[in-house]
Amino acid sequence: MTGDIATMWARRLVPCCLLFWQDLATAVESPASQGAGATLMRQSFADQIPDCPLRNQRGETVRFFTELVKGRAVVINFFYADCEKSCPPTNVAIRRLRAGLAPSFGKSVHFLSITLRPEVDSVERLATYADVNAPAQESPDLPDWDFLTGSPEDILSLRRALGMFEADPVLDQDPSQHGSVLLVGNHATGRWTKVNALGNPERIQAQVKRMIGWSEAQRYEDVRKAVAAYRSSLEEGNPPRRRESGELPNLGALVGPITGVDAEGNALTTVSLAGKVVVFGRMDTVCPHGIQAITRVMDRLNLQFGHFGGFHLVTLLTPSLATEVSYLNEMAKYAGAAAGDPWWFLSCDPVELCRFSERSLGLDPSLVVPEEERLSPFEGEVHDLRLVLVDATNTVRGRYEVFHADPARGTAAAEQLEADVRNLLLQTPRLQ
Amino acid sequence: MGAAFHIGVSKADDVLEVDSQFKTSIQNVPRWENELPVPSAAVPVGVGELPPAFGGKEVGDVLHGTAPEYFNQPDHWNQFPTQYYAVVAKAGEGFQLPPSMGLKTPFWGYGLVRPDGSVSPAISPGPQYRFRIGQPAVVRTINNLPEEISTHMHGGHWPSHSDGHASFLVVPGEARDYFYPNVLPRREDGTPDVSEAPSTMWYHDHPADVTAAHVARGLAGTAPCFDDLELELIRSGVLPGIPGKSDQGPAYENPYDVYLALSDKVYHRSGAIWYDRNNNNGYLGNVETINGAAYPRFTVEARKYRFRLLGASTARHRRLRLSDNSTFLRIGNDAWLFPKGQEIQALAISPGKRADIIIDFSKYQPGTSVYLENILHQKNERGPDGKLEDAENPRVSGSPEFVHQLLRFDVVAADPSVPNATVTAASMLRPHEPIHASEVEVRRAFRFERKQGHWAINGKFYDEHVANAVPRLGSVEEWTLQNGSGGWWHPIHMHLESHQQVRNLTTGQAPFYQNSFKQDVSMLGPNSEIVIRMRFRTFEGPFMFHCHTNEHEDVEMMFQFEVAKVASRKAQPVQLFFP
Ligand SMILES: [Cu+2]
């Protein structure tokens, strides 16, 4: 197979160089010479992209370079269908990016997900995977997203050529090492970079637009917007500090603190969190879907803001669930919190927890489900599982239904929460 | 040169290995045909008042504006009238390979605007700014390239707006007025810190994601800076120069003080520079250039010369010596002169670093040729062979022994009308003010590592909205820099001020002489760990710190610290932002 690629390269180099000479001839002393640079860079890269055949989720055979990359803008990642670690959050990020790029790019950007386990991920499996991540009915106007498989040798050579390869063989065998990397590029303009999908979504979107935009207008639209905002703040006589748009509502002050016991048995009180931006989550439920949704969002907040000063997460539990210290530890581990993260798991008195969540956080009271309506013996109560955002002055600024029957609405709430936390942190005076 | 007497063996046929992917690259380049290009001085378009070449547009009256500090200058910033420059980043073409090969190379460079408003052709390396402490400069930078740029003046002390921050760009067709006040940071008692006056700066492009490709294509240049102390060293004949001429601005004309910007390239057989934008590990070329010319020769008088060596490669490390293994005097590291020079036989230079050296050619007979050669083998992007601790080891190693000659010096008789410089290892140069442990206000630790197919710091990636450290304006901090990625070398660059290496936690030893004063790039060898101290003075706002292997910084091995009135031990959202 590798021999084939070598011959294929050799074959393609000939026309490529001819083209090249032409470019140089016209480049001399003409304004078009500025484009020549991009052309040269593009061709040096294009020489290396194998034109191997791959099969997509519809069973069609496509040539990687000539049919998927040449002259196109692409976002490429490597995944495998059984991945439970870095692929699912990467897919969430790709969906977000795809929706974000749709208004300005339409179909002029192409998402390509290539399997790392071609032995297992057949066309049929890709089709199922595609149905989950990019259902055809929801995406007629979104950029195309194709899922690709091929021969293991071809996929390895592809990864090498695209730089999605670890020199260390042990690292290379660990899919989490490349699971969240997006290779974004525009073959026509010659601009390529790699982006980590798990970063700040706003930044990723701006970065991708800048890197693969077709025109200068498309590439630098966001920079020009930021300049305009900066200049108007100067004209207003304000110091040119970064501000996010959109004021958050003021939903009332916390009436009092809550105290609880952490996994080490220490009594902790939220009084000591004054001056910080805090997100509270109730987890006194046995609903596994609710716990999963809440912890996933809180984990992401921890990933995004856990290293910031002035940010804290509090998960509230009741002793009926947290009878043992080990349960709190398990919970923290399950949620993804590490020692030293600003994330408390507190076991609280049930009465106090009810009072705090109703009076201070403004959550709805828990409903007791009549015995005859219970679907399972565990379904004793229905809790308001919204996450609550509290600012540095102990004022509630938002409640977010991140666990919602409609997953799209849950995701939207989680994104809003993330944006609002960032916004509040910007306005918060810095703590030592 | 038929009768030339060669010191050391001429090895004009050794070939650097190149990645097999570049199948149509040029393999053999004739040596010593090119004359060494010596960068010419950038001429200001005006001094003291807004020049006509600015087209009636006041400073700051361009899309990206100027630094707020420009409008708020303390009196002591204006010892001399402001110099105004205008420069256009644009494409150019010229001979980098020897003209006998008949191949011109397209590149990206800078063309200076002349006082009459016309624009000179682009050159790479770009025009040489010659700055003077006490004399502010405004450089209107116009971007006529199809991609965004951001010019970092490396080694200086600048406002955040004008520092070449990775996210403070100049988009195509627009301009930014870079304001370089050329001031010294002040001590707590208000006196200027003369120890911090930079000598050897350079500038290069620094935009997020695309720095490496842009630097490889030629967006870089040189910028010496002079202060009273250094001018006096030239006037009194200690440092090489023509007394009465080389110490006079604005030209500071000095035939005996020469930058050598080292950069390796891969050339396509058409003469174009090849760069693979999808290799994010490091770009290694098989052809070595100096000041934009492949394997040049340089005619020198039999006297002392000052060379300002510059690691302008994106990823290649070098260890340099003279072909006869004779000693030379190292007088500075990065931007700053040492208190006293040190006689050495070899020095290491990584991407981003500078080394100020004095070579005394008076020991050679006119007609002699001697070579500058690289004896550090680097087979892959990870880093060179050998250990960091061998930086001054002049012995060649490898099998076969690795020696790659970069430059030939041809010695001719000295002009008797100019006396030889008197500098020796005993000469007093620039005083040094060590930072003491008692001054440290905050300690932080940063680990540079490979993570999730990216380059990371403390597990995080560059985000222009995050200030990863917030030091207090005027404070001193102590940072531990740790290399956590198996086998990779990372030269770590801190913007804003110099830093001082105080300990090497890996060897347990104090840094060796050359690294014990001020640096702006500190080398982290494989699995090494060092402690640095740094002052954060004069300017508030975000500044970068990152790996200077440009490919690594592009895939996010880059952080920023935001200097502010109130410090924070943890990351914070960035507050000041100058898009
Ligand atoms: Cu590095």
PDB file of C-alpha atoms in Angstrom, chain B residues 244-354:
ATOM      1  CA  GLY B 244      32.907  59.651  16.733  1.00  0.00           C
ATOM      2  CA  LYS B 245      30.800  57.936  14.084  1.00  0.00           C
ATOM      3  CA  SER B 246      29.461  54.626  15.344  1.00  0.00           C
ATOM      4  CA  ASP B 247      28.304  56.329  18.542  1.00  0.00           C
ATOM      5  CA  GLN B 248      26.312  58.972  16.660  1.00  0.00           C
ATOM      6  CA  GLY B 249      22.615  58.565  15.886  1.00  0.00           C
ATOM      7  CA  PRO B 250      20.419  58.183  14.036  1.00  0.00           C
ATOM      8  CA  ALA B 251      22.588  55.921  11.833  1.00  0.00           C
ATOM      9  CA  TYR B 252      25.110  54.564  14.404  1.00  0.00           C
ATOM     10  CA  GLU B 253      27.050  53.411  11.348  1.00  0.00           C
ATOM     11  CA  ASN B 254      29.407  50.637  12.384  1.00  0.00           C
ATOM     12  CA  PRO B 255      31.164  48.278   9.957  1.00  0.00           C
ATOM     13  CA  TYR B 256      32.562  46.283  12.888  1.00  0.00           C
ATOM     14  CA  ASP B 257      29.215  45.416  14.506  1.00  0.00           C
ATOM     15  CA  VAL B 258      27.207  42.897  12.508  1.00  0.00           C
ATOM     16  CA  TYR B 259      24.067  40.872  13.158  1.00  0.00           C
ATOM     17  CA  LEU B 260      24.178  37.245  11.983  1.00  0.00           C
ATOM     18  CA  ALA B 261      20.592  35.967  11.744  1.00  0.00           C
ATOM     19  CA  LEU B 262      20.748  32.167  11.397  1.00  0.00           C
ATOM     20  CA  SER B 263      17.862  30.453   9.690  1.00  0.00           C
ATOM     21  CA  ASP B 264      17.558  27.035   8.051  1.00  0.00           C
ATOM     22  CA  LYS B 265      15.246  26.462   5.114  1.00  0.00           C
ATOM     23  CA  VAL B 266      14.026  23.877   2.661  1.00  0.00           C
ATOM     24  CA  TYR B 267      13.991  25.186  -0.902  1.00  0.00           C
ATOM     25  CA  HIS B 268      11.865  23.725  -3.627  1.00  0.00           C
ATOM     26  CA  ARG B 269      13.851  23.247  -6.811  1.00  0.00           C
ATOM     27  CA  SER B 270      12.145  26.350  -8.181  1.00  0.00           C
ATOM     28  CA  GLY B 271      13.875  28.357  -5.452  1.00  0.00           C
ATOM     29  CA  ALA B 272      10.754  28.845  -3.310  1.00  0.00           C
ATOM     30  CA  ILE B 273      10.797  28.226   0.431  1.00  0.00           C
ATOM     31  CA  TRP B 274       8.961  25.057   1.404  1.00  0.00           C
ATOM     32  CA  TYR B 275       7.086  24.992   4.626  1.00  0.00           C
ATOM     33  CA  ASP B 276       4.691  22.289   5.802  1.00  0.00           C
ATOM     34  CA  ARG B 277       1.960  23.979   7.777  1.00  0.00           C
ATOM     35  CA  ASN B 278       0.810  20.659   9.138  1.00  0.00           C
ATOM     36  CA  ASN B 279       3.996  19.693  10.847  1.00  0.00           C
ATOM     37  CA  ASN B 280       3.426  21.200  14.251  1.00  0.00           C
ATOM     38  CA  ASN B 281       6.521  19.650  15.788  1.00  0.00           C
ATOM     39  CA  GLY B 282       9.184  21.826  14.191  1.00  0.00           C
ATOM     40  CA  TYR B 283      10.566  22.885  10.805  1.00  0.00           C
ATOM     41  CA  LEU B 284      14.072  21.664  10.042  1.00  0.00           C
ATOM     42  CA  GLY B 285      15.733  22.887   6.869  1.00  0.00           C
ATOM     43  CA  ASN B 286      18.635  21.355   5.001  1.00  0.00           C
ATOM     44  CA  VAL B 287      20.008  24.680   3.762  1.00  0.00           C
ATOM     45  CA  GLU B 288      21.480  27.160   6.227  1.00  0.00           C
ATOM     46  CA  THR B 289      21.128  30.883   5.585  1.00  0.00           C
ATOM     47  CA  ILE B 290      22.560  33.912   7.338  1.00  0.00           C
ATOM     48  CA  ASN B 291      20.826  37.274   6.959  1.00  0.00           C
ATOM     49  CA  GLY B 292      18.782  35.724   4.148  1.00  0.00           C
ATOM     50  CA  ALA B 293      21.678  34.327   2.079  1.00  0.00           C
ATOM     51  CA  ALA B 294      22.684  30.673   1.891  1.00  0.00           C
ATOM     52  CA  TYR B 295      26.224  29.917   3.080  1.00  0.00           C
ATOM     53  CA  PRO B 296      27.677  33.403   2.626  1.00  0.00           C
ATOM     54  CA  ARG B 297      31.222  34.700   2.924  1.00  0.00           C
ATOM     55  CA  PHE B 298      32.172  37.858   4.757  1.00  0.00           C
ATOM     56  CA  THR B 299      35.324  39.899   4.307  1.00  0.00           C
ATOM     57  CA  VAL B 300      36.682  41.056   7.644  1.00  0.00           C
ATOM     58  CA  GLU B 301      39.622  43.246   8.614  1.00  0.00           C
ATOM     59  CA  ALA B 302      42.275  41.765  10.880  1.00  0.00           C
ATOM     60  CA  ARG B 303      40.727  43.334  14.003  1.00  0.00           C
ATOM     61  CA  LYS B 304      38.004  42.795  16.615  1.00  0.00           C
ATOM     62  CA  TYR B 305      34.418  42.523  15.391  1.00  0.00           C
ATOM     63  CA  ARG B 306      31.239  42.377  17.355  1.00  0.00           C
ATOM     64  CA  PHE B 307      28.759  39.801  16.028  1.00  0.00           C
ATOM     65  CA  ARG B 308      25.223  39.607  17.242  1.00  0.00           C
ATOM     66  CA  LEU B 309      24.260  35.987  16.631  1.00  0.00           C
ATOM     67  CA  LEU B 310      20.535  35.414  16.341  1.00  0.00           C
ATOM     68  CA  GLY B 311      18.685  32.096  16.366  1.00  0.00           C
ATOM     69  CA  ALA B 312      16.078  33.080  13.775  1.00  0.00           C
ATOM     70  CA  SER B 313      15.054  29.482  12.990  1.00  0.00           C
ATOM     71  CA  THR B 314      11.662  28.269  14.098  1.00  0.00           C
ATOM     72  CA  ALA B 315      12.976  24.970  15.482  1.00  0.00           C
ATOM     73  CA  ARG B 316      16.709  24.353  14.890  1.00  0.00           C
ATOM     74  CA  HIS B 317      19.210  24.452  17.748  1.00  0.00           C
ATOM     75  CA  ARG B 318      22.879  25.070  17.046  1.00  0.00           C
ATOM     76  CA  ARG B 319      26.212  24.964  18.845  1.00  0.00           C
ATOM     77  CA  LEU B 320      28.662  27.297  17.166  1.00  0.00           C
ATOM     78  CA  ARG B 321      32.429  27.470  17.135  1.00  0.00           C
ATOM     79  CA  LEU B 322      35.211  28.683  14.859  1.00  0.00           C
ATOM     80  CA  SER B 323      36.763  26.124  12.544  1.00  0.00           C
ATOM     81  CA  ASP B 324      40.186  26.443  14.196  1.00  0.00           C
ATOM     82  CA  ASN B 325      38.530  25.982  17.582  1.00  0.00           C
ATOM     83  CA  SER B 326      40.017  29.271  18.792  1.00  0.00           C
ATOM     84  CA  THR B 327      38.486  31.250  21.601  1.00  0.00           C
ATOM     85  CA  PHE B 328      36.215  34.238  21.256  1.00  0.00           C
ATOM     86  CA  LEU B 329      34.725  36.581  23.803  1.00  0.00           C
ATOM     87  CA  ARG B 330      31.067  36.300  24.680  1.00  0.00           C
ATOM     88  CA  ILE B 331      29.815  39.672  25.918  1.00  0.00           C
ATOM     89  CA  GLY B 332      26.071  39.197  26.156  1.00  0.00           C
ATOM     90  CA  ASN B 333      23.117  36.857  26.284  1.00  0.00           C
ATOM     91  CA  ASP B 334      19.857  37.728  24.515  1.00  0.00           C
ATOM     92  CA  ALA B 335      19.261  41.486  24.664  1.00  0.00           C
ATOM     93  CA  TRP B 336      21.726  42.326  27.440  1.00  0.00           C
ATOM     94  CA  LEU B 337      25.484  42.780  27.804  1.00  0.00           C
ATOM     95  CA  PHE B 338      27.245  40.907  30.609  1.00  0.00           C
ATOM     96  CA  PRO B 339      28.989  42.776  33.433  1.00  0.00           C
ATOM     97  CA  LYS B 340      32.159  41.275  31.934  1.00  0.00           C
ATOM     98  CA  GLY B 341      32.781  39.070  28.932  1.00  0.00           C
ATOM     99  CA  GLN B 342      33.871  35.464  29.037  1.00  0.00           C
ATOM    100  CA  GLU B 343      36.393  33.672  26.795  1.00  0.00           C
ATOM    101  CA  ILE B 344      34.782  30.569  25.306  1.00  0.00           C
ATOM    102  CA  GLN B 345      35.246  28.189  22.385  1.00  0.00           C
ATOM    103  CA  ALA B 346      31.606  27.364  21.690  1.00  0.00           C
ATOM    104  CA  LEU B 347      28.107  28.547  22.472  1.00  0.00           C
ATOM    105  CA  ALA B 348      24.606  27.136  22.102  1.00  0.00           C
ATOM    106  CA  ILE B 349      21.889  29.117  20.394  1.00  0.00           C
ATOM    107  CA  SER B 350      18.251  28.027  20.228  1.00  0.00           C
ATOM    108  CA  PRO B 351      15.297  29.547  18.394  1.00  0.00           C
ATOM    109  CA  GLY B 352      14.740  33.101  19.602  1.00  0.00           C
ATOM    110  CA  LYS B 353      18.064  33.471  21.416  1.00  0.00           C
ATOM    111  CA  ARG B 354      20.900  35.901  20.763  1.00  0.00           C
TER     112      ARG B 354
END
